[in-house]
Coordinates of C-alpha atoms in Angstrom, one line a residue:
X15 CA -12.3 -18.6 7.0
X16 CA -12.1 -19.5 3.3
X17 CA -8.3 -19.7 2.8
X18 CA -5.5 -21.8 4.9
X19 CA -3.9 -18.9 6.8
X20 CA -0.4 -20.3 8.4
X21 CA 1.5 -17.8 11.0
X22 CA 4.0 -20.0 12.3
X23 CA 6.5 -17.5 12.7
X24 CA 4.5 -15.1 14.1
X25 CA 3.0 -17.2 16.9
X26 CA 6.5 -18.7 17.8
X27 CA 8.0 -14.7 18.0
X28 CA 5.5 -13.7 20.2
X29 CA 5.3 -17.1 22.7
X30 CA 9.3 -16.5 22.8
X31 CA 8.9 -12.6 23.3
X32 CA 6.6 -14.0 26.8
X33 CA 9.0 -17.0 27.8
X34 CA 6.1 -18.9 27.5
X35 CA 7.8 -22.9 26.6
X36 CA 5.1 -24.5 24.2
X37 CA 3.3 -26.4 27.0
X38 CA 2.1 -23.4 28.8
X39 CA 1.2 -21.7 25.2
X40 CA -0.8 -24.7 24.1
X41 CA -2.5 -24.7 27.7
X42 CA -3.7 -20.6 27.5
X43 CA -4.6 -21.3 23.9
X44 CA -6.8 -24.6 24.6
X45 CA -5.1 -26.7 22.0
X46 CA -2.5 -29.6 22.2
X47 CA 1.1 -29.1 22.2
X48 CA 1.5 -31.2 19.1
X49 CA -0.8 -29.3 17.5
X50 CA 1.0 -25.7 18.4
X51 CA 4.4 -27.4 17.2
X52 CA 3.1 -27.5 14.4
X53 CA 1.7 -24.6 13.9
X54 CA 4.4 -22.6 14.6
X55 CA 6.3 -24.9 11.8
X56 CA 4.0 -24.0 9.8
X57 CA 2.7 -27.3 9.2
X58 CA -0.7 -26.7 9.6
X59 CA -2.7 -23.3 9.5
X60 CA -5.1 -22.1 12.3
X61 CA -9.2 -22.9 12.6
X62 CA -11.1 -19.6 13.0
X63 CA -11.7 -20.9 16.5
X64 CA -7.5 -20.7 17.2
X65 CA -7.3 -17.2 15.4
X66 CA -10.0 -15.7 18.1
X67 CA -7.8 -17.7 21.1
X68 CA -4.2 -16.4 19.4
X69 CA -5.9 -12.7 19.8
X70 CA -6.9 -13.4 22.8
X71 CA -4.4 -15.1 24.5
X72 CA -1.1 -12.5 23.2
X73 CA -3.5 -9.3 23.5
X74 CA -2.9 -8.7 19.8
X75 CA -5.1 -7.0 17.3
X76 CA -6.5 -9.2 14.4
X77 CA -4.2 -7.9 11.7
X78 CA -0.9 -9.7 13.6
X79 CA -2.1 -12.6 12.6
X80 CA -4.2 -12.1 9.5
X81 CA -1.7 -10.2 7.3
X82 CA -0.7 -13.2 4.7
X83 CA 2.4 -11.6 4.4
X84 CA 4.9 -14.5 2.8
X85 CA 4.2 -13.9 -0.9
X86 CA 4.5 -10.3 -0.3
X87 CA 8.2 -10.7 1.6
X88 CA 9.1 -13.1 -0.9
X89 CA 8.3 -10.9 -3.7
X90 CA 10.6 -7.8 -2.2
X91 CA 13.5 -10.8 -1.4
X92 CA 13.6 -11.6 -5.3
X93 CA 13.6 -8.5 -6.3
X94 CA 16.7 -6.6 -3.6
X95 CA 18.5 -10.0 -4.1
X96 CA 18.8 -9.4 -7.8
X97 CA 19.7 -5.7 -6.9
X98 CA 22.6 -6.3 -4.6
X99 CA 23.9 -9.7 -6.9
X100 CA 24.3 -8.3 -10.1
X101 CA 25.9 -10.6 -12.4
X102 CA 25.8 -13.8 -10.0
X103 CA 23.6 -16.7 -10.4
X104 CA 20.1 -16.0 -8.9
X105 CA 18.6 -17.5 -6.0
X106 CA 16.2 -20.4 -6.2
X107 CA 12.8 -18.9 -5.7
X108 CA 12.9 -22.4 -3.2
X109 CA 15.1 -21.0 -1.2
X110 CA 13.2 -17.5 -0.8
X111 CA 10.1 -18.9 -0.1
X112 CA 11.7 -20.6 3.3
X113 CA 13.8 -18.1 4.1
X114 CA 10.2 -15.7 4.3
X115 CA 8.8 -18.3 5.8
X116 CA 10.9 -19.4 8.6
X117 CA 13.1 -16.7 9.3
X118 CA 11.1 -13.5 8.4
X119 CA 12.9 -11.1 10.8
X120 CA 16.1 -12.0 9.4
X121 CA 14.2 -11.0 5.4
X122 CA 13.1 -8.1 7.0
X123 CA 17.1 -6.9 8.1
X124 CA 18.5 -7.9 4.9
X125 CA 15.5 -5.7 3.3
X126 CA 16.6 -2.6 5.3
X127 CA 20.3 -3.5 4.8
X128 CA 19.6 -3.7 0.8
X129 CA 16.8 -0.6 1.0
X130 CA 20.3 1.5 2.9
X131 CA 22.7 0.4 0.3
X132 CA 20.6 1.7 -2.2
X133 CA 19.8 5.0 -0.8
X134 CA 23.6 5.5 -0.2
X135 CA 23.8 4.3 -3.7
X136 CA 22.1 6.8 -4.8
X137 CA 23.3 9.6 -2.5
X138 CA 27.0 8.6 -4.4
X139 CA 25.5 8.9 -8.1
X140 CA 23.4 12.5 -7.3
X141 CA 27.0 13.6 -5.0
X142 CA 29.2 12.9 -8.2
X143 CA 27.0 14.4 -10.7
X144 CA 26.8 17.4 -8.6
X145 CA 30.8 17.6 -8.8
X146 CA 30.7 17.2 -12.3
X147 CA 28.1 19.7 -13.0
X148 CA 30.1 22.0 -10.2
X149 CA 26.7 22.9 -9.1
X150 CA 25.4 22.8 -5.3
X151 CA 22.8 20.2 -4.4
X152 CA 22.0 17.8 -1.9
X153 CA 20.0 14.4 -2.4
X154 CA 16.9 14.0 -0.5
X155 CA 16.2 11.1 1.2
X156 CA 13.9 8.7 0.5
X157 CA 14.5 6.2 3.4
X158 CA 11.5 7.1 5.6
X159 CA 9.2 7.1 3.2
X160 CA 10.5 3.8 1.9
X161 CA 10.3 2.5 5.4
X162 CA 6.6 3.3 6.1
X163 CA 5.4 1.9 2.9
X164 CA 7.0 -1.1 4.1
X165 CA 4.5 -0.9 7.5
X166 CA 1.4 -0.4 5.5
X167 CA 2.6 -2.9 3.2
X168 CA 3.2 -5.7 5.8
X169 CA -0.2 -4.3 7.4
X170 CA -2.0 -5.5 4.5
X171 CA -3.2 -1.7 4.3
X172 CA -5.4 -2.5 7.3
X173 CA -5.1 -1.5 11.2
X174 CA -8.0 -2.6 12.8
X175 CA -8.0 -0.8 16.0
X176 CA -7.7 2.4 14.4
X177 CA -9.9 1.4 11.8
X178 CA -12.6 0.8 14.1
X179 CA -12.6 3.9 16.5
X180 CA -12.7 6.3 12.9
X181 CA -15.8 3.7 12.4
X182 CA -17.4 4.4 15.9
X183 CA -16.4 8.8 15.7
X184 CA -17.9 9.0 12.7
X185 CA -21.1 7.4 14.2
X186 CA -20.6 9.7 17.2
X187 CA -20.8 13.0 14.7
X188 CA -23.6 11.9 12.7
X189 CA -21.9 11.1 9.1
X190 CA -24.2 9.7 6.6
X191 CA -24.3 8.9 3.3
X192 CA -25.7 12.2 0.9
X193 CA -25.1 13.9 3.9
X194 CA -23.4 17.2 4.3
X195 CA -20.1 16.1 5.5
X196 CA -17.9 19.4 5.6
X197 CA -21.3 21.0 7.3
X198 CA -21.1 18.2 10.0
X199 CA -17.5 17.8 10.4
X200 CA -17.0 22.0 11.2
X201 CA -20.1 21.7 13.6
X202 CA -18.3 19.3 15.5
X203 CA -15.2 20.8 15.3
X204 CA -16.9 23.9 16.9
X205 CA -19.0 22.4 19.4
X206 CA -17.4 19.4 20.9
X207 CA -13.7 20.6 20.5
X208 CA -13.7 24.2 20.6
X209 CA -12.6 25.2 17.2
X210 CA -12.5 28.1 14.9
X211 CA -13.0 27.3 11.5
X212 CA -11.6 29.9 8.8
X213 CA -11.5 29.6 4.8
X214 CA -9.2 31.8 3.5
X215 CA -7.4 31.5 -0.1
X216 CA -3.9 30.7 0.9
X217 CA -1.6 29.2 -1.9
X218 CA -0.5 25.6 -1.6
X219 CA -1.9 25.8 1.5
X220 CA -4.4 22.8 2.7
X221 CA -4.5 22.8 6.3
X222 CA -3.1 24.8 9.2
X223 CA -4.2 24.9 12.9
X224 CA -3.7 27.4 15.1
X225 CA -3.1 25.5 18.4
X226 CA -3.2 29.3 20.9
X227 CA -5.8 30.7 18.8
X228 CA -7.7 27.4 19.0
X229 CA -8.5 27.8 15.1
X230 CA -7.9 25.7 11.9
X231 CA -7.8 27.3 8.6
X232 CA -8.7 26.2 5.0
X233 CA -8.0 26.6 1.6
X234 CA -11.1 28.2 -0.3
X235 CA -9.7 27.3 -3.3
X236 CA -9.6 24.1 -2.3
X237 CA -12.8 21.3 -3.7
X238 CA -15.4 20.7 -0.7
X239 CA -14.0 17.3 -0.9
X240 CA -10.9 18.1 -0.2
X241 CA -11.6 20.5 3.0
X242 CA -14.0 17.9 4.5
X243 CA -11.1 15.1 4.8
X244 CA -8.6 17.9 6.1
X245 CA -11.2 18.6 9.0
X246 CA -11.5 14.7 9.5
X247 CA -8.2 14.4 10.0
X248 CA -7.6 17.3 12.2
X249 CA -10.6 15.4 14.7
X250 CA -9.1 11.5 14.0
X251 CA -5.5 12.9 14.9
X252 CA -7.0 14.6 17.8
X253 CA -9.6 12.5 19.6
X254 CA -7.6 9.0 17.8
X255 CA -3.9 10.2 19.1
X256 CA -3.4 7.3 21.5
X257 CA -4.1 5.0 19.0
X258 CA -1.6 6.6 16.2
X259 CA 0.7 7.0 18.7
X260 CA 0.6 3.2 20.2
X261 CA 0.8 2.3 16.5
X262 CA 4.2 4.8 16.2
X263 CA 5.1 2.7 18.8
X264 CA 4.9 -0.7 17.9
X265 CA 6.2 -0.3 14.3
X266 CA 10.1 0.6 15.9
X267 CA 10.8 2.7 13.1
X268 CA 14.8 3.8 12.8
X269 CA 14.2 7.0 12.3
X270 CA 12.2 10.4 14.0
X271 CA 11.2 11.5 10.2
X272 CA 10.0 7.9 9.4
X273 CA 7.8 8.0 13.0
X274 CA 6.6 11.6 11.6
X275 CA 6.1 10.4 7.8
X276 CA 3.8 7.9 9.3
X277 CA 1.7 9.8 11.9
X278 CA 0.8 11.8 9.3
X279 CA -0.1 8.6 7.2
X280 CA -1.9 7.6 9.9
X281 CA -4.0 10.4 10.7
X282 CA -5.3 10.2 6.8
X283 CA -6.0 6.5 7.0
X284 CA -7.9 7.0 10.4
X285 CA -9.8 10.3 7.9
X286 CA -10.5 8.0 5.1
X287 CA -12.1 5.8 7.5
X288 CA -14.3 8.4 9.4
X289 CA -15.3 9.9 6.0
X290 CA -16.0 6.4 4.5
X291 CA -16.7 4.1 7.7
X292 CA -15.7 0.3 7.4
X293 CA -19.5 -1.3 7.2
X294 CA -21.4 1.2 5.5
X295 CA -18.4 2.3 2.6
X296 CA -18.3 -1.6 2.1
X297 CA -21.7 -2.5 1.8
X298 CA -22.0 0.5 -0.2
X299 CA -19.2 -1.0 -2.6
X300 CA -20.5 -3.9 -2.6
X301 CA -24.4 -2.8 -4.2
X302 CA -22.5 -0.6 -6.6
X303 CA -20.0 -3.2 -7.8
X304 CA -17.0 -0.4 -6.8
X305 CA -17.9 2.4 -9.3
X306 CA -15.8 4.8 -7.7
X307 CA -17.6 8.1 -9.1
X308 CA -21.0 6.3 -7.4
X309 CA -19.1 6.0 -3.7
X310 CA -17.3 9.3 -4.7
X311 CA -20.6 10.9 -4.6
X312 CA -22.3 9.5 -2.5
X313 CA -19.4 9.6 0.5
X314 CA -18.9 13.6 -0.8
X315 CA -15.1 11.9 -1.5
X316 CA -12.8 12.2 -4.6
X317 CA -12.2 9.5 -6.6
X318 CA -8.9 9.0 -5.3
X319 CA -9.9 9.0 -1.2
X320 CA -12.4 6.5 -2.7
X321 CA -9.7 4.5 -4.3
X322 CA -7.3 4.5 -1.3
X323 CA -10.2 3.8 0.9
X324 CA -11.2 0.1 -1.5
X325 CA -7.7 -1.0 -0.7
X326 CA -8.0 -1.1 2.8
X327 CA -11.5 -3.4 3.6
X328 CA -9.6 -6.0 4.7
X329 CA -11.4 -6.0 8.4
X330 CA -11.3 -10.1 9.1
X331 CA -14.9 -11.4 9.0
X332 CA -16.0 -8.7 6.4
X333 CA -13.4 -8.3 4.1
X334 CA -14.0 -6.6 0.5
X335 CA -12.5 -7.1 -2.7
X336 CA -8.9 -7.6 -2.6
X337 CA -7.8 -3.9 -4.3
X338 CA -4.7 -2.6 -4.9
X339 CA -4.2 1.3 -5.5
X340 CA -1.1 3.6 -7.4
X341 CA -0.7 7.1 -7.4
X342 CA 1.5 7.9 -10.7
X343 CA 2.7 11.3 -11.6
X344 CA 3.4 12.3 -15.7
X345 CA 6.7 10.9 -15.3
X346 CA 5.6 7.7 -14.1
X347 CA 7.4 7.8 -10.0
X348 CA 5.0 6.2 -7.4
X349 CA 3.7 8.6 -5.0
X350 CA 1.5 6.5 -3.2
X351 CA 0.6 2.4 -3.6
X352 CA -1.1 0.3 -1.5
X353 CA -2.3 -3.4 -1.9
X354 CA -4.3 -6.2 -0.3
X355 CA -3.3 -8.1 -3.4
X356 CA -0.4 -10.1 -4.2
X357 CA 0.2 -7.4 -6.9
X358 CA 4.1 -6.5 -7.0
X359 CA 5.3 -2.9 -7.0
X360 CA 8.9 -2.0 -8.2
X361 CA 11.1 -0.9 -5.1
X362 CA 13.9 0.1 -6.8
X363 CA 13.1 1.6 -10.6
X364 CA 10.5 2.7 -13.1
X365 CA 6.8 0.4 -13.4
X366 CA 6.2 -1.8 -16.5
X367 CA 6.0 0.1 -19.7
X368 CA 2.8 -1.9 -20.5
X369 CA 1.2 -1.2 -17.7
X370 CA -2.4 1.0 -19.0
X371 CA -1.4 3.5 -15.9
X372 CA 1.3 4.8 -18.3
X373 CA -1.4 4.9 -21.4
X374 CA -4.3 7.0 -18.9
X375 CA -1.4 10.1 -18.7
X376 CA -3.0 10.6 -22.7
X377 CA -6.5 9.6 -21.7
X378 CA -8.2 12.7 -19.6
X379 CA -11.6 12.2 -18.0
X380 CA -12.0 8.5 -18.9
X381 CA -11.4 5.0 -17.4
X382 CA -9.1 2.9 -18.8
X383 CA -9.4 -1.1 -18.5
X384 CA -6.5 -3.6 -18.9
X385 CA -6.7 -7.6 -18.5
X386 CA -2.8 -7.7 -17.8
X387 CA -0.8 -11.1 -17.2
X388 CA 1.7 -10.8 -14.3
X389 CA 5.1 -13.2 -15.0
X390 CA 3.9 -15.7 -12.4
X391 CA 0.7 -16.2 -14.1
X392 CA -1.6 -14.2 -12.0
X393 CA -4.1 -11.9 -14.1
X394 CA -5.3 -8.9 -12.8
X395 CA -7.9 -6.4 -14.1
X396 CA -6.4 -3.0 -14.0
X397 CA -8.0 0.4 -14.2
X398 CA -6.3 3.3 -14.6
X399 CA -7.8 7.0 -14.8
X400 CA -6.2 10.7 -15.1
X401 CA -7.4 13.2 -12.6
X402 CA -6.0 16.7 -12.1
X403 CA -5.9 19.1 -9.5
X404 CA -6.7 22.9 -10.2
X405 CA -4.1 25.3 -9.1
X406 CA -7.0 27.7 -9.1
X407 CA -4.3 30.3 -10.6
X408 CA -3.2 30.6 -14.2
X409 CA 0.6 31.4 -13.0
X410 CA 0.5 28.3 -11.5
X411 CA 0.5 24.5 -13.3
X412 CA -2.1 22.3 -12.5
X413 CA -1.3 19.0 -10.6
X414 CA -1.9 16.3 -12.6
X415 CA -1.8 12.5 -11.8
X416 CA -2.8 8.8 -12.6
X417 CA -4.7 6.6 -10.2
X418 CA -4.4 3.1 -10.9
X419 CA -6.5 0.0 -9.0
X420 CA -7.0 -3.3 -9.7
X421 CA -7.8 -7.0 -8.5
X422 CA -7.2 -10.5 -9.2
X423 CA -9.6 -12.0 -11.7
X424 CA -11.3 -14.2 -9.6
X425 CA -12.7 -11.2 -8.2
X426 CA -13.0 -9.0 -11.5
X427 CA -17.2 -10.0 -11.7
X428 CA -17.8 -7.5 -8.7
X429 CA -16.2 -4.8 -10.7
X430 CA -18.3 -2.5 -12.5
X431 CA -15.3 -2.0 -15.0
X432 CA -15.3 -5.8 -16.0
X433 CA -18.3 -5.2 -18.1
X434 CA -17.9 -6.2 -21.5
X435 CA -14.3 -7.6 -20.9
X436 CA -13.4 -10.8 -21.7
X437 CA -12.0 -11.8 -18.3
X438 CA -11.0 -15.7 -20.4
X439 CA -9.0 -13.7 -23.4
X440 CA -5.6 -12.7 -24.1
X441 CA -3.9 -10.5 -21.2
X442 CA -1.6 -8.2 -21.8
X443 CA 2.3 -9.0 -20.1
X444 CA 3.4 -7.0 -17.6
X445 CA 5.4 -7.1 -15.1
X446 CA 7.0 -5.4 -11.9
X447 CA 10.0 -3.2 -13.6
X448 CA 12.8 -4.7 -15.9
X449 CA 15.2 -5.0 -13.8
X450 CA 13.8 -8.7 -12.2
X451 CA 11.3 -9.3 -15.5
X452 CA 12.2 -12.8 -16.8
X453 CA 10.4 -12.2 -19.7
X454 CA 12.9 -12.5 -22.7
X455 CA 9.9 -11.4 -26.0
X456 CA 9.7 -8.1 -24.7
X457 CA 9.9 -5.2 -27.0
X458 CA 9.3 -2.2 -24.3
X459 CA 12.5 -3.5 -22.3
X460 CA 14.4 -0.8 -21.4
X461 CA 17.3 -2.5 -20.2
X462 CA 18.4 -6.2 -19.3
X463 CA 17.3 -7.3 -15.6
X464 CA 19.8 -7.3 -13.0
X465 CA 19.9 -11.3 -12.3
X466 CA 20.5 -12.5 -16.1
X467 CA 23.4 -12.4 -18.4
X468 CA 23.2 -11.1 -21.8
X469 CA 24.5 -10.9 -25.3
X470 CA 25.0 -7.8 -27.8
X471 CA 25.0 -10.1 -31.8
X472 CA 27.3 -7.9 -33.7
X473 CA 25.4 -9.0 -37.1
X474 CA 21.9 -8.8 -36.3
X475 CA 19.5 -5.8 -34.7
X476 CA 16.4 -6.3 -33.2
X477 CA 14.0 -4.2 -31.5
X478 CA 16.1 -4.7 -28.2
X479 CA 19.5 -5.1 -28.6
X480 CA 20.4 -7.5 -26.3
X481 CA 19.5 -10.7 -25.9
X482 CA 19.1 -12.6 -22.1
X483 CA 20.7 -15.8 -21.2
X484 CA 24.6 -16.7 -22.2
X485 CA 26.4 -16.2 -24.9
X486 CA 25.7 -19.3 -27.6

C-alpha cells in the first residue's frame, strides 16, 4: 500500500452495527486495542496486513474500506453548504474536513436534506413558470439519478465483487482481445441460455427481450460496438443478478426509481467489465499508455465504453491510473461522470467555462488536451473529444456529445496525450462551477458564487460587473 489509507469511521460503524465492544474487535482482528482506538479515531491508518483482517473479519468486500472517500464528501459539503447559506459567512474548510471525517453519516443526511431542498427548489421555479406561461407541464425529477451518482461516487467507481464475476464470465465465454465479440456473445446467448437473437431496424430502439418468446432483439442500425455491449449486458444482468441485486440491497436507496436507475447502472458496469475484463483491459492500458482508439479497437469498444471502463481500475492490489470521465451534451449538462480522482464535479449548476470539454463541442474528430489548474492547486491533464451518434435517418438529428477524462499530473507520463505537453508550464484555471469558485480574476464568471458578498461600482465597468468581497 503506497498511500496512508485511514477508515476510522468506517471500522467503528460496522464494530457498532455487531455490538462487538473494542476488546473483542481487536481480538478477531489480531491487533491491540490501543491500536484499534486509534484507528477508528483516525489516528493512525491501517497496514495492508489489517486491511486483509478488516475484510475478513466484518465479511466486507475490499471497496468498504478502500474508497478514500473524505476529500470527495468534503468537496460536496463545501459546495451544498454554500447552496443552502447564501449570503452568510462560509464555513471553515476546518470544520468540513472533521465533520467528513468523524461524523460521515451525519454529511451524508444533510447532503440528501440539501440535494431534496434543491429538487423542490426547482420543482417551485419550473411550477411558477408554468403559471406564468399558462402552459401545462410537469418537472421531472432528477432525485434518483442524483442519488445513484452519489453510490458510484462514494464507490470510487469500483464494486469488486461484481467486477470480478464479469472478469471470470467473460473467461467462461471465451472473449479475447481482436476477437469477435458480438460473434461470441450471440453464440452464448444461444447455447448456454437458450436465446433467440434477432436484428431488426427498430427506431431508438437498442435492446428489447422477449422474456415468453425467449428472444432478444437488436437494432441493425445500431454500430457492432454497440450491439455487442447490449448482449453483455443482457448475460451480466442475467447470470450476475444476485450480485446486482445484493448490491440494490446494501446501497438503501429511498426510492423504487433510484433502486431501478441503478440496476440498470449496474448491469452496464458488470458489461463494461465482461467486454473489457479487469487484468487484461489494464494491462492492455497500461502497454498502450491509455490511447483510447488503441483499446477501442482492440476490445471491439467505442471510445466512450473505453473511457468509462479507465475510470473504474481501481481493483486494490492492481489499481490503474486514477481517471475521471464526463459525458457532456452541446449544452454543456452532465449526463454521465465518474471519478477515481479527487476531481470535483458541480452538483448543482453549469461546469467551468474554461474547461476544454466546452471548446471540443467546435472540435469534431480530434482530441483536445488541457493542463488545467483546479482552485486547490491540483493540476489535472484533461482530454476532451466530440463523438456523435448516427440516427441512421435523415428526418432524424444525430446525437452528439463530449467525452471528457482526465488525471492528476503525477500520473499524466502514462498518458499517451501528455506528449509534447509541458506538464511544468502554465495551467489553465478552472474550477468546479461559479457558484463555490473563489477565484476573484475571472473573466468567464457568469455570476458571483453563492458564499461571497459583492459589489456593483457605479463609475467603473469591467469585464464582470461585480466585484467579490465587501463593499470598500
Amino acid at each position: 500500500m503506497d498511500y496512508k489509507l485511514f477508515v476510522g469511521p468506517t471500522v467503528r460503524a460496522l464494530r457498532e452495527e455487531r455490538r462487538w465492544k473494542l476488546e473483542a474487535c481487536a481480538a478477531r482482528l489480531g491487533i491491540s486495542v490501543s491500536y484499534l482506538s486509534q484507528i477508528e479515531a483516525n489516528k493512525r491508518p491501517v497496514t495492508q496486513r489489517v486491511m486483509l483482517a478488516l475484510t475478513e473479519v466484518f465479511e466486507a468486500p475490499a471497496e468498504t474500506f478502500d474508497a478514500d472517500t473524505t476529500q470527495l464528501l468534503v468537496s460536496d459539503l463545501r459546495e451544498a453548504v454554500a447552496d443552502a447559506g447564501r449570503g452568510a459567512d462560509p464555513v471553515p474548510l476546518s470544520e468540513l474536513r472533521q465533520v467528513a471525517q468523524f461524523a460521515p453519516t451525519l454529511a451524508h443526511r444533510f447532503l440528501d436534506l440539501q440535494r431534496a431542498n434543491q429538487h423542490l427548489r426547482e420543482r417551485l421555479r419550473v411550477t411558477e413558470e408554468a403559471v406564468a406561461l399558462d402552459e401545462t407541464t410537469a418537472a421531472s425529477s432528477l432525485l434518483p439519478y442524483e442519488e445513484v451518482r452519489d453510490f458510484f461516487h462514494y464507490k470510487d467507481n469500483y464494486l469488486d465483487g461484481l467486477d470480478r464475476a464479469a472478469e471470470d464470465l467473460s473467461r467462461e465465454i471465451g472473449l479475447e482481445p481482436d476477437a469477435p465479440a458480438e460473434v461470441l456473445l450471440e453464440m452464448h446467448l444461444r447455447e448456454r441460455l437458450g436465446l433467440t437473437v434477432r436484428r431488426a431496424t427498430a427506431g431508438d430502439l437498442m435492446r428489447r427481450y422477449d422474456p415468453v418468446a425467449h428472444e432478444l432483439t437488436l437494432n441493425a442500425a445500431q454500430p457492432a460496438t454497440t450491439r455487442a455491449f447490449q448482449m453483455a449486458f443482457h448475460i451480466a444482468a442475467t447470470t450476475l443478478g444476485d450480485l446486482i441485486e445484493g448490491e440494490l440491497a446494501r446501497a438503501r436507496f429511498r426510492s423504487p426509481e433510484a433502486v431501478d436507475v441503478c440496476r440498470v447502472g449496474l448491469g452496464n458496469y458488470a458489461a463494461g467489465a465482461l467486454l473489457m475484463p479487469y487484468r487484461r483491459f489494464a494491462q492492455a492500458a497500461r502497454a498502450r499508455r491509455h490511447d483510447v482508439e488503441q483499446l477501442a479497437l482492440m476490445f471491439g469498444a467505442s471510445l466512450e465504453q473505453v473511457c468509462h471502463r479507465l475510470s473504474t481500475l481501481q481493483r486494490p492490489g492492481d489499481r490503474g491510473v486514477p481517471l475521471y470521465f464526463v459525458r457532456l451534451d452541446y449544452a454543456g449538462n452532465i449526463t454521465k461522470r465518474h471519478s477515481a480522482t479527487r476531481f470535483q464535479f458541480a452538483r448543482f449548476g453549469g461546469a467551468c467555462p474554461m474547461w476544454n470539454v466546452h471548446e471540443a463541442v467546435g472540435a469534431p474528430d480530434r482530441f483536445l488536451v488541457q493542463l488545467a489548474e483546479m482552485p486547490d492547486g491540483a493540476r489535472y491533464l484533461c482530454i476532451a473529444r466530440n463523438v456523435v451518434k448516427s440516427s441512421e435517418s435523415y428526418l432524424t438529428p444525430d446525437r452528439r456529445y463530449v467525452l471528457g477524462f482526465g488525471c492528476e499530473i503525477s500520473h499524466a507520463h502514462e498518458l499517451v496525450y501528455s506528449e509534447g505537453v509541458d506538464l511544468k508550464g502554465p495551467a489553465t484555471p478552472i474550477g468546479v462551477s461559479c457558484r463555490i469558485c473563489e477565484r476573484d480574476d475571472c473573466a468567464q464568471r457568469a455570476f458571483p458564487p453563492v458564499d461571497q458578498g459583492l459589489h456593483v461600482p457605479r463609475h467603473e465597468r469591467r469585464t464582470v460587473p461585480f466585484r467579490l468581497g465587501r463593499r470598500g
